[in-house]
PDB file of C-alpha atoms in Angstrom:
ATOM      1  CA  UNK A   1     -20.118   5.538  16.051  1.00 38.00           C
ATOM      2  CA  UNK A   2     -17.308   7.981  16.872  1.00 41.00           C
ATOM      3  CA  UNK A   3     -17.932  11.413  18.305  1.00 43.00           C
ATOM      4  CA  UNK A   4     -16.006  14.619  17.538  1.00 45.00           C
ATOM      5  CA  UNK A   5     -13.706  14.028  20.504  1.00 44.00           C
ATOM      6  CA  UNK A   6     -12.535  10.872  18.704  1.00 58.00           C
ATOM      7  CA  UNK A   7     -11.184  12.946  15.816  1.00 62.00           C
ATOM      8  CA  UNK A   8      -7.780  13.919  17.157  1.00 62.00           C
ATOM      9  CA  UNK A   9      -4.481  15.033  15.699  1.00 63.00           C
ATOM     10  CA  UNK A  10      -1.282  13.528  17.059  1.00 63.00           C
ATOM     11  CA  UNK A  11       1.872  15.405  16.137  1.00 58.00           C
ATOM     12  CA  UNK A  12       5.296  13.944  16.748  1.00 52.00           C
ATOM     13  CA  UNK A  13       8.782  15.306  16.263  1.00 50.00           C
ATOM     14  CA  UNK A  14      12.172  13.564  16.489  1.00 44.00           C
ATOM     15  CA  UNK A  15      10.980  10.318  18.045  1.00 46.00           C
ATOM     16  CA  UNK A  16      13.717   7.729  17.741  1.00 47.00           C
ATOM     17  CA  UNK A  17      13.095   4.009  18.061  1.00 50.00           C
ATOM     18  CA  UNK A  18      15.301   1.325  19.551  1.00 49.00           C
ATOM     19  CA  UNK A  19      14.730  -2.134  20.976  1.00 51.00           C
ATOM     20  CA  UNK A  20      15.044  -2.829  24.698  1.00 50.00           C
ATOM     21  CA  UNK A  21      13.900  -6.138  26.170  1.00 52.00           C
ATOM     22  CA  UNK A  22      11.414  -6.639  23.348  1.00 52.00           C
ATOM     23  CA  UNK A  23      10.007  -3.098  23.535  1.00 49.00           C
ATOM     24  CA  UNK A  24      10.445  -0.484  20.848  1.00 46.00           C
ATOM     25  CA  UNK A  25      10.882   2.705  22.851  1.00 44.00           C
ATOM     26  CA  UNK A  26      13.275   5.634  22.917  1.00 46.00           C
ATOM     27  CA  UNK A  27      13.098   9.347  23.338  1.00 45.00           C
ATOM     28  CA  UNK A  28      15.609  11.894  22.244  1.00 43.00           C
ATOM     29  CA  UNK A  29      16.421  15.168  23.951  1.00 44.00           C
ATOM     30  CA  UNK A  30      14.257  17.160  21.529  1.00 46.00           C
ATOM     31  CA  UNK A  31      11.391  14.633  21.216  1.00 47.00           C
ATOM     32  CA  UNK A  32       7.828  15.898  21.411  1.00 52.00           C
ATOM     33  CA  UNK A  33       4.410  14.294  21.164  1.00 56.00           C
ATOM     34  CA  UNK A  34       1.393  16.599  21.192  1.00 65.00           C
ATOM     35  CA  UNK A  35      -2.270  15.671  21.018  1.00 68.00           C
ATOM     36  CA  UNK A  36      -4.514  18.251  19.311  1.00 68.00           C
ATOM     37  CA  UNK A  37      -1.788  20.917  19.101  1.00 70.00           C
ATOM     38  CA  UNK A  38      -2.906  24.485  18.487  1.00 74.00           C
ATOM     39  CA  UNK A  39      -0.943  24.827  15.230  1.00 74.00           C
ATOM     40  CA  UNK A  40      -2.627  26.200  12.098  1.00 79.00           C
ATOM     41  CA  UNK A  41      -2.007  22.949  10.199  1.00 75.00           C
ATOM     42  CA  UNK A  42      -3.500  20.824  12.995  1.00 75.00           C
ATOM     43  CA  UNK A  43      -6.524  23.125  13.344  1.00 79.00           C
ATOM     44  CA  UNK A  44      -7.019  22.955   9.565  1.00 81.00           C
ATOM     45  CA  UNK A  45      -6.812  19.135   9.681  1.00 77.00           C
ATOM     46  CA  UNK A  46      -9.309  18.901  12.562  1.00 78.00           C
ATOM     47  CA  UNK A  47     -11.720  21.240  10.752  1.00 82.00           C
ATOM     48  CA  UNK A  48     -11.368  19.153   7.572  1.00 80.00           C
ATOM     49  CA  UNK A  49     -12.050  15.972   9.567  1.00 79.00           C
ATOM     50  CA  UNK A  50     -15.159  17.528  11.139  1.00 82.00           C
ATOM     51  CA  UNK A  51     -16.460  18.612   7.711  1.00 84.00           C
ATOM     52  CA  UNK A  52     -15.785  15.151   6.251  1.00 78.00           C
ATOM     53  CA  UNK A  53     -16.752  13.135   9.320  1.00 78.00           C
ATOM     54  CA  UNK A  54     -19.509  11.061   7.641  1.00 77.00           C
ATOM     55  CA  UNK A  55     -17.147   9.976   4.850  1.00 72.00           C
ATOM     56  CA  UNK A  56     -14.318   9.192   7.297  1.00 68.00           C
ATOM     57  CA  UNK A  57     -16.558   7.150   9.574  1.00 67.00           C
ATOM     58  CA  UNK A  58     -18.147   5.270   6.669  1.00 63.00           C
ATOM     59  CA  UNK A  59     -14.676   4.335   5.386  1.00 54.00           C
ATOM     60  CA  UNK A  60     -13.714   3.057   8.826  1.00 48.00           C
ATOM     61  CA  UNK A  61     -16.893   0.973   9.097  1.00 46.00           C
ATOM     62  CA  UNK A  62     -16.300  -0.552   5.637  1.00 49.00           C
ATOM     63  CA  UNK A  63     -12.892  -1.818   6.732  1.00 45.00           C
ATOM     64  CA  UNK A  64     -12.867  -5.573   7.165  1.00 43.00           C
ATOM     65  CA  UNK A  65      -9.233  -6.129   8.117  1.00 43.00           C
ATOM     66  CA  UNK A  66      -7.990  -6.133  11.697  1.00 42.00           C
ATOM     67  CA  UNK A  67      -4.484  -5.099  10.628  1.00 45.00           C
ATOM     68  CA  UNK A  68      -3.122  -1.590  11.005  1.00 45.00           C
ATOM     69  CA  UNK A  69      -3.531  -0.872   7.304  1.00 46.00           C
ATOM     70  CA  UNK A  70      -5.918   1.884   6.299  1.00 48.00           C
ATOM     71  CA  UNK A  71      -8.450   1.890   3.491  1.00 47.00           C
ATOM     72  CA  UNK A  72      -7.136   4.334   0.881  1.00 47.00           C
ATOM     73  CA  UNK A  73      -9.196   7.353  -0.053  1.00 52.00           C
ATOM     74  CA  UNK A  74      -7.981   7.884  -3.609  1.00 58.00           C
ATOM     75  CA  UNK A  75     -10.717   8.257  -6.180  1.00 60.00           C
ATOM     76  CA  UNK A  76     -10.522   6.348  -9.473  1.00 68.00           C
ATOM     77  CA  UNK A  77     -10.792   8.649 -12.517  1.00 70.00           C
ATOM     78  CA  UNK A  78     -14.114   8.482 -14.358  1.00 71.00           C
ATOM     79  CA  UNK A  79     -14.227   5.782 -17.017  1.00 76.00           C
ATOM     80  CA  UNK A  80     -11.298   3.757 -15.643  1.00 80.00           C
ATOM     81  CA  UNK A  81     -11.813   0.077 -14.874  1.00 84.00           C
ATOM     82  CA  UNK A  82     -11.095  -1.141 -11.336  1.00 86.00           C
ATOM     83  CA  UNK A  83      -9.492  -4.607 -11.248  1.00 88.00           C
ATOM     84  CA  UNK A  84      -8.592  -6.993  -8.441  1.00 89.00           C
ATOM     85  CA  UNK A  85      -5.016  -7.379  -7.218  1.00 89.00           C
ATOM     86  CA  UNK A  86      -4.833 -10.951  -8.565  1.00 89.00           C
ATOM     87  CA  UNK A  87      -5.652  -9.643 -12.078  1.00 88.00           C
ATOM     88  CA  UNK A  88      -2.527  -7.441 -12.080  1.00 84.00           C
ATOM     89  CA  UNK A  89      -0.231 -10.468 -12.391  1.00 77.00           C
ATOM     90  CA  UNK A  90      -2.190 -11.814 -15.359  1.00 79.00           C
ATOM     91  CA  UNK A  91      -2.295  -8.474 -17.197  1.00 78.00           C
ATOM     92  CA  UNK A  92      -0.758  -8.680 -20.694  1.00 76.00           C
ATOM     93  CA  UNK A  93       1.558  -5.699 -20.163  1.00 75.00           C
ATOM     94  CA  UNK A  94       2.891  -3.321 -17.571  1.00 74.00           C
ATOM     95  CA  UNK A  95       0.931  -0.150 -17.010  1.00 77.00           C
ATOM     96  CA  UNK A  96      -1.296   1.764 -14.671  1.00 80.00           C
ATOM     97  CA  UNK A  97      -3.917  -0.313 -12.892  1.00 82.00           C
ATOM     98  CA  UNK A  98      -6.730   0.909 -10.679  1.00 84.00           C
ATOM     99  CA  UNK A  99      -7.496  -1.348  -7.728  1.00 86.00           C
ATOM    100  CA  UNK A 100      -9.652  -1.063  -4.646  1.00 84.00           C
ATOM    101  CA  UNK A 101      -7.385  -2.328  -1.908  1.00 86.00           C
ATOM    102  CA  UNK A 102      -6.010  -1.646   1.519  1.00 86.00           C
ATOM    103  CA  UNK A 103      -2.512  -0.208   1.752  1.00 86.00           C
ATOM    104  CA  UNK A 104      -0.161  -1.587   4.363  1.00 88.00           C
ATOM    105  CA  UNK A 105       3.333  -0.362   5.195  1.00 87.00           C
ATOM    106  CA  UNK A 106       5.050  -3.489   6.471  1.00 82.00           C
ATOM    107  CA  UNK A 107       8.474  -1.925   7.009  1.00 84.00           C
ATOM    108  CA  UNK A 108       7.985   1.220   9.066  1.00 83.00           C
ATOM    109  CA  UNK A 109      11.779   1.561   9.330  1.00 83.00           C
ATOM    110  CA  UNK A 110      12.357   2.000   5.586  1.00 87.00           C
ATOM    111  CA  UNK A 111      13.951   5.262   4.448  1.00 85.00           C
ATOM    112  CA  UNK A 112      10.866   6.831   2.742  1.00 88.00           C
ATOM    113  CA  UNK A 113      13.267   9.080   0.826  1.00 90.00           C
ATOM    114  CA  UNK A 114      16.223   8.856  -1.575  1.00 91.00           C
ATOM    115  CA  UNK A 115      18.614  11.452  -2.909  1.00 92.00           C
ATOM    116  CA  UNK A 116      18.892  11.820  -6.660  1.00 92.00           C
ATOM    117  CA  UNK A 117      20.652  13.985  -9.231  1.00 91.00           C
ATOM    118  CA  UNK A 118      18.694  17.177  -9.871  1.00 88.00           C
ATOM    119  CA  UNK A 119      19.383  16.802 -13.609  1.00 87.00           C
ATOM    120  CA  UNK A 120      18.941  13.176 -14.672  1.00 91.00           C
ATOM    121  CA  UNK A 121      17.163  11.839 -11.531  1.00 88.00           C
ATOM    122  CA  UNK A 122      19.720   9.042 -11.029  1.00 89.00           C
ATOM    123  CA  UNK A 123      19.539   7.810  -7.434  1.00 89.00           C
ATOM    124  CA  UNK A 124      22.611   8.067  -5.233  1.00 87.00           C
ATOM    125  CA  UNK A 125      23.040   5.906  -2.142  1.00 83.00           C
ATOM    126  CA  UNK A 126      24.109   8.554   0.351  1.00 85.00           C
ATOM    127  CA  UNK A 127      22.635  10.797   3.015  1.00 85.00           C
ATOM    128  CA  UNK A 128      25.035  13.641   2.200  1.00 86.00           C
ATOM    129  CA  UNK A 129      23.490  16.425   0.105  1.00 86.00           C
ATOM    130  CA  UNK A 130      26.731  18.057  -1.004  1.00 84.00           C
ATOM    131  CA  UNK A 131      27.258  18.729  -4.715  1.00 85.00           C
ATOM    132  CA  UNK A 132      28.701  15.850  -6.691  1.00 85.00           C
ATOM    133  CA  UNK A 133      29.891  15.050 -10.196  1.00 89.00           C
ATOM    134  CA  UNK A 134      27.095  13.021 -11.793  1.00 90.00           C
ATOM    135  CA  UNK A 135      28.507  10.246 -14.013  1.00 90.00           C
ATOM    136  CA  UNK A 136      25.289   9.959 -16.024  1.00 90.00           C
ATOM    137  CA  UNK A 137      24.716  13.596 -17.018  1.00 90.00           C
ATOM    138  CA  UNK A 138      28.405  14.606 -16.708  1.00 90.00           C
ATOM    139  CA  UNK A 139      27.940  17.747 -14.646  1.00 90.00           C
ATOM    140  CA  UNK A 140      28.363  18.979 -11.103  1.00 91.00           C
ATOM    141  CA  UNK A 141      24.948  19.071  -9.496  1.00 89.00           C
ATOM    142  CA  UNK A 142      23.091  19.054  -6.209  1.00 87.00           C
ATOM    143  CA  UNK A 143      21.311  16.052  -4.807  1.00 92.00           C
ATOM    144  CA  UNK A 144      17.601  16.534  -4.168  1.00 92.00           C
ATOM    145  CA  UNK A 145      15.362  14.344  -1.997  1.00 93.00           C
ATOM    146  CA  UNK A 146      12.588  12.280  -3.549  1.00 92.00           C
ATOM    147  CA  UNK A 147       9.852  10.523  -1.612  1.00 91.00           C
ATOM    148  CA  UNK A 148       9.663   6.778  -2.258  1.00 90.00           C
ATOM    149  CA  UNK A 149       8.442   3.914  -0.099  1.00 90.00           C
ATOM    150  CA  UNK A 150       7.229   0.329  -0.394  1.00 91.00           C
ATOM    151  CA  UNK A 151       3.682  -0.766   0.406  1.00 89.00           C
ATOM    152  CA  UNK A 152       1.563  -3.884   0.114  1.00 89.00           C
ATOM    153  CA  UNK A 153      -1.795  -3.633  -1.665  1.00 89.00           C
ATOM    154  CA  UNK A 154      -4.261  -6.105  -0.194  1.00 89.00           C
ATOM    155  CA  UNK A 155      -7.739  -7.043  -1.370  1.00 90.00           C
ATOM    156  CA  UNK A 156      -9.836 -10.193  -1.050  1.00 88.00           C
ATOM    157  CA  UNK A 157      -8.006 -11.906  -3.928  1.00 91.00           C
ATOM    158  CA  UNK A 158      -4.273 -11.387  -3.321  1.00 90.00           C
ATOM    159  CA  UNK A 159      -1.481  -9.177  -2.031  1.00 90.00           C
ATOM    160  CA  UNK A 160       1.078  -7.371  -4.163  1.00 89.00           C
ATOM    161  CA  UNK A 161       4.038  -5.190  -3.272  1.00 88.00           C
ATOM    162  CA  UNK A 162       4.581  -1.870  -4.994  1.00 88.00           C
ATOM    163  CA  UNK A 163       6.296   1.468  -4.552  1.00 88.00           C
ATOM    164  CA  UNK A 164       4.703   4.850  -3.982  1.00 89.00           C
ATOM    165  CA  UNK A 165       6.872   7.769  -5.031  1.00 89.00           C
ATOM    166  CA  UNK A 166       7.140  11.458  -5.820  1.00 88.00           C
ATOM    167  CA  UNK A 167       4.048  13.649  -5.466  1.00 88.00           C
ATOM    168  CA  UNK A 168       1.653  10.786  -4.636  1.00 86.00           C
ATOM    169  CA  UNK A 169       3.920   9.628  -1.811  1.00 87.00           C
ATOM    170  CA  UNK A 170       4.189  13.163  -0.464  1.00 88.00           C
ATOM    171  CA  UNK A 171       0.407  13.541  -0.647  1.00 85.00           C
ATOM    172  CA  UNK A 172      -0.257  10.258   1.181  1.00 84.00           C
ATOM    173  CA  UNK A 173       2.275  11.114   3.897  1.00 85.00           C
ATOM    174  CA  UNK A 174       1.154  14.772   3.998  1.00 85.00           C
ATOM    175  CA  UNK A 175       4.788  15.852   3.871  1.00 88.00           C
ATOM    176  CA  UNK A 176       7.212  17.213   1.315  1.00 90.00           C
ATOM    177  CA  UNK A 177      10.265  15.211   0.257  1.00 91.00           C
ATOM    178  CA  UNK A 178      12.398  17.839   2.040  1.00 91.00           C
ATOM    179  CA  UNK A 179      10.487  17.220   5.302  1.00 88.00           C
ATOM    180  CA  UNK A 180      10.792  13.446   4.917  1.00 88.00           C
ATOM    181  CA  UNK A 181      14.539  13.742   4.289  1.00 89.00           C
ATOM    182  CA  UNK A 182      14.986  15.983   7.337  1.00 86.00           C
ATOM    183  CA  UNK A 183      13.156  13.487   9.558  1.00 84.00           C
ATOM    184  CA  UNK A 184      14.598  10.215   8.241  1.00 81.00           C
ATOM    185  CA  UNK A 185      18.105  11.115   7.125  1.00 76.00           C
ATOM    186  CA  UNK A 186      19.400  13.793   9.480  1.00 70.00           C
TER     187      UNK A 186
END
């Protein structure tokens, strides 16, 4: 069983990645990695982890996979049926399904963020946030970042690929869409 010293916070900033002789390593001039930094957010996270240590450790012990995926800690609303991943494909219609599964991000190099029209939410394939004339809503508008990324949901029955976006994505990554854009697109 883990002890409190095992509950650490690792903070990273501006770490770039490149391949060199099979290794994925690179540092930039302003790169930083800090373990247990004395920032209010890190202290708050450590305190939360200490308060919720039994739940965190029980989740880790329930994990059966040896992959780097993490058991999600999202609670199913009361009265909603939990189905297996394989049952999603045989469902009669599209909709919201509640599953108990591991989440795995297979492509860690994906963008995690898109820019879209602030009016109609149409996505624009650019990293430039300057105002533009939106062809869908016919007005000059600013582009705003939106969190979106692809994950695999894995349980004992099957694997399915899906997207996490907007507020849920920001919550799971513990970052705002603005922060994600600043890190991945600038």
